[in-house]
GROMACS .gro file of C-alpha atoms in nm:
model
  133
    1MET     CA    1   0.350   3.040   2.777
    2PRO     CA    2   0.441   3.068   3.126
    3ALA     CA    3   0.630   2.735   3.132
    4LEU     CA    4   0.901   2.914   2.902
    5ASN     CA    5   0.932   3.183   3.149
    6SER     CA    6   1.110   2.931   3.366
    7LYS     CA    7   1.434   2.735   3.395
    8GLU     CA    8   1.230   2.405   3.389
    9GLY     CA    9   0.983   2.478   3.108
   10ILE     CA   10   1.330   2.550   2.885
   11VAL     CA   11   1.473   2.222   3.002
   12MET     CA   12   1.156   2.063   2.884
   13MET     CA   13   1.115   2.205   2.545
   14ILE     CA   14   1.503   2.085   2.510
   15VAL     CA   15   1.466   1.739   2.625
   16SER     CA   16   1.136   1.713   2.426
   17ALA     CA   17   1.320   1.841   2.105
   18ILE     CA   18   1.635   1.558   2.173
   19ILE     CA   19   1.341   1.295   2.208
   20ILE     CA   20   1.154   1.398   1.885
   21GLY     CA   21   1.444   1.405   1.704
   22ILE     CA   22   1.596   1.085   1.815
   23VAL     CA   23   1.268   0.922   1.733
   24GLY     CA   24   1.258   1.079   1.374
   25PHE     CA   25   1.601   0.978   1.334
   26ALA     CA   26   1.522   0.597   1.461
   27PHE     CA   27   1.222   0.548   1.227
   28GLY     CA   28   1.283   0.798   0.947
   29PRO     CA   29   1.475   0.560   0.728
   30GLY     CA   30   1.206   0.277   0.752
   31PHE     CA   31   0.935   0.487   0.664
   32ILE     CA   32   1.126   0.648   0.370
   33ASN     CA   33   1.172   0.266   0.252
   34SER     CA   34   0.839   0.195   0.285
   35PHE     CA   35   0.735   0.489   0.071
   36LYS     CA   36   0.996   0.363  -0.186
   37ASP     CA   37   0.859   0.057  -0.186
   38ASN     CA   38   0.504   0.130  -0.244
   39GLY     CA   39   0.621   0.325  -0.531
   40ALA     CA   40   0.841   0.081  -0.663
   41SER     CA   41   0.507  -0.174  -0.659
   42SER     CA   42   0.308   0.065  -0.832
   43PHE     CA   43   0.525   0.126  -1.099
   44VAL     CA   44   0.569  -0.184  -1.175
   45SER     CA   45   0.179  -0.229  -1.209
   46SER     CA   46   0.223   0.069  -1.456
   47VAL     CA   47   0.470  -0.125  -1.642
   48ASN     CA   48   0.226  -0.400  -1.670
   49SER     CA   49  -0.011  -0.170  -1.800
   50GLN     CA   50   0.182  -0.026  -2.059
   51GLU     CA   51   0.297  -0.371  -2.160
   52LYS     CA   52  -0.048  -0.494  -2.254
   53LEU     CA   53  -0.142  -0.189  -2.429
   54TYR     CA   54   0.207  -0.201  -2.640
   55SER     CA   55   0.096  -0.566  -2.736
   56SER     CA   56  -0.202  -0.464  -2.829
   57THR     CA   57  -0.080  -0.284  -3.140
   58HIS     CA   58   0.244  -0.447  -3.187
   59ASP     CA   59   0.344  -0.813  -3.268
   60GLY     CA   60   0.449  -0.896  -2.904
   61TYR     CA   61   0.597  -0.760  -2.579
   62ALA     CA   62   0.868  -0.464  -2.538
   63ASP     CA   63   1.191  -0.495  -2.360
   64ALA     CA   64   1.312  -0.229  -2.135
   65SER     CA   65   1.509  -0.028  -2.393
   66THR     CA   66   1.193   0.006  -2.622
   67LEU     CA   67   0.975   0.099  -2.331
   68THR     CA   68   1.190   0.390  -2.225
   69SER     CA   69   1.309   0.465  -2.564
   70THR     CA   70   1.253   0.815  -2.653
   71ALA     CA   71   1.299   0.801  -3.042
   72ASN     CA   72   0.943   0.822  -3.123
   73GLY     CA   73   0.873   1.091  -2.884
   74ALA     CA   74   0.786   1.047  -2.515
   75PRO     CA   75   0.882   0.717  -2.384
   76LEU     CA   76   0.596   0.484  -2.285
   77VAL     CA   77   0.730   0.445  -1.967
   78GLU     CA   78   0.949   0.701  -1.732
   79VAL     CA   79   1.192   0.514  -1.498
   80PRO     CA   80   1.129   0.738  -1.193
   81LYS     CA   81   1.429   0.811  -0.972
   82GLY     CA   82   1.545   0.592  -0.738
   83TYR     CA   83   1.420   0.258  -0.946
   84THR     CA   84   1.560   0.055  -1.185
   85LEU     CA   85   1.343  -0.136  -1.446
   86ASN     CA   86   1.485  -0.490  -1.620
   87VAL     CA   87   1.223  -0.682  -1.854
   88ALA     CA   88   1.229  -0.998  -2.027
   89ALA     CA   89   0.995  -1.009  -2.343
   90SER     CA   90   0.910  -1.215  -2.633
   91ASP     CA   91   0.636  -1.247  -2.871
   92THR     CA   92   0.409  -1.403  -2.641
   93ALA     CA   93   0.530  -1.344  -2.287
   94PHE     CA   94   0.685  -1.062  -2.057
   95CYS     CA   95   0.763  -1.078  -1.716
   96ALA     CA   96   0.917  -0.722  -1.537
   97ALA     CA   97   1.152  -0.613  -1.241
   98VAL     CA   98   1.160  -0.299  -1.083
   99LYS     CA   99   1.386  -0.257  -0.800
  100SER     CA  100   1.404   0.047  -0.543
  101ASP     CA  101   1.676   0.224  -0.392
  102SER     CA  102   1.579   0.073  -0.035
  103GLY     CA  103   1.678  -0.275  -0.220
  104ARG     CA  104   1.347  -0.430  -0.249
  105THR     CA  105   1.251  -0.600  -0.618
  106PHE     CA  106   0.861  -0.612  -0.717
  107TRP     CA  107   0.806  -0.822  -1.030
  108THR     CA  108   0.497  -0.839  -1.272
  109HIS     CA  109   0.372  -1.036  -1.598
  110GLY     CA  110   0.151  -1.089  -1.881
  111ASN     CA  111  -0.028  -1.374  -1.710
  112SER     CA  112  -0.137  -1.125  -1.411
  113SER     CA  113  -0.228  -0.726  -1.352
  114LYS     CA  114  -0.081  -0.796  -0.995
  115SER     CA  115   0.269  -0.669  -0.844
  116PHE     CA  116   0.409  -0.978  -0.655
  117ASP     CA  117   0.740  -0.942  -0.396
  118SER     CA  118   0.907  -1.241  -0.506
  119GLN     CA  119   1.012  -1.348  -0.887
  120PRO     CA  120   0.773  -1.552  -1.004
  121SER     CA  121   0.861  -1.868  -1.201
  122ALA     CA  122   0.872  -1.903  -1.540
  123ALA     CA  123   0.574  -2.151  -1.565
  124ASP     CA  124   0.349  -1.913  -1.427
  125ALA     CA  125   0.518  -1.574  -1.618
  126GLY     CA  126   0.510  -1.780  -1.930
  127ILE     CA  127   0.909  -1.651  -1.994
  128ALA     CA  128   1.214  -1.630  -1.727
  129CYS     CA  129   1.169  -1.354  -1.514
  130PRO     CA  130   1.444  -1.123  -1.482
  131ALA     CA  131   1.680  -1.092  -1.190
  132ALA     CA  132   1.639  -0.806  -0.954
  133ALA     CA  133   1.683  -0.516  -1.164
   0.00000   0.00000   0.00000
């Protein structure tokens, strides 16, 4: 490392470290929020799967408190830290909303296995979807 033996090499290393720090600071929150949002989208899809599984053995769909209850052991759904869950459920339909702490909300409902980044209509979901959790 002969460059570090000179003043110019040391100055260049310090300038490079400062630039890397500034770039990391500027772009870091965006990348972190993107990961959180991808996680929320995946989590709402898992809620969809658990709702369909629940309805196969019960007369209807589960609300958020039923999905997260530990009354019978482990909950059907564990809400990860940084997310909130809100569910509208009836005997024939459900719509779930998961909000990431980045501020974005994702929805899913019983008439689809996809996640949506805008609130589905009651006509599409079969039930009025909850607002952002």
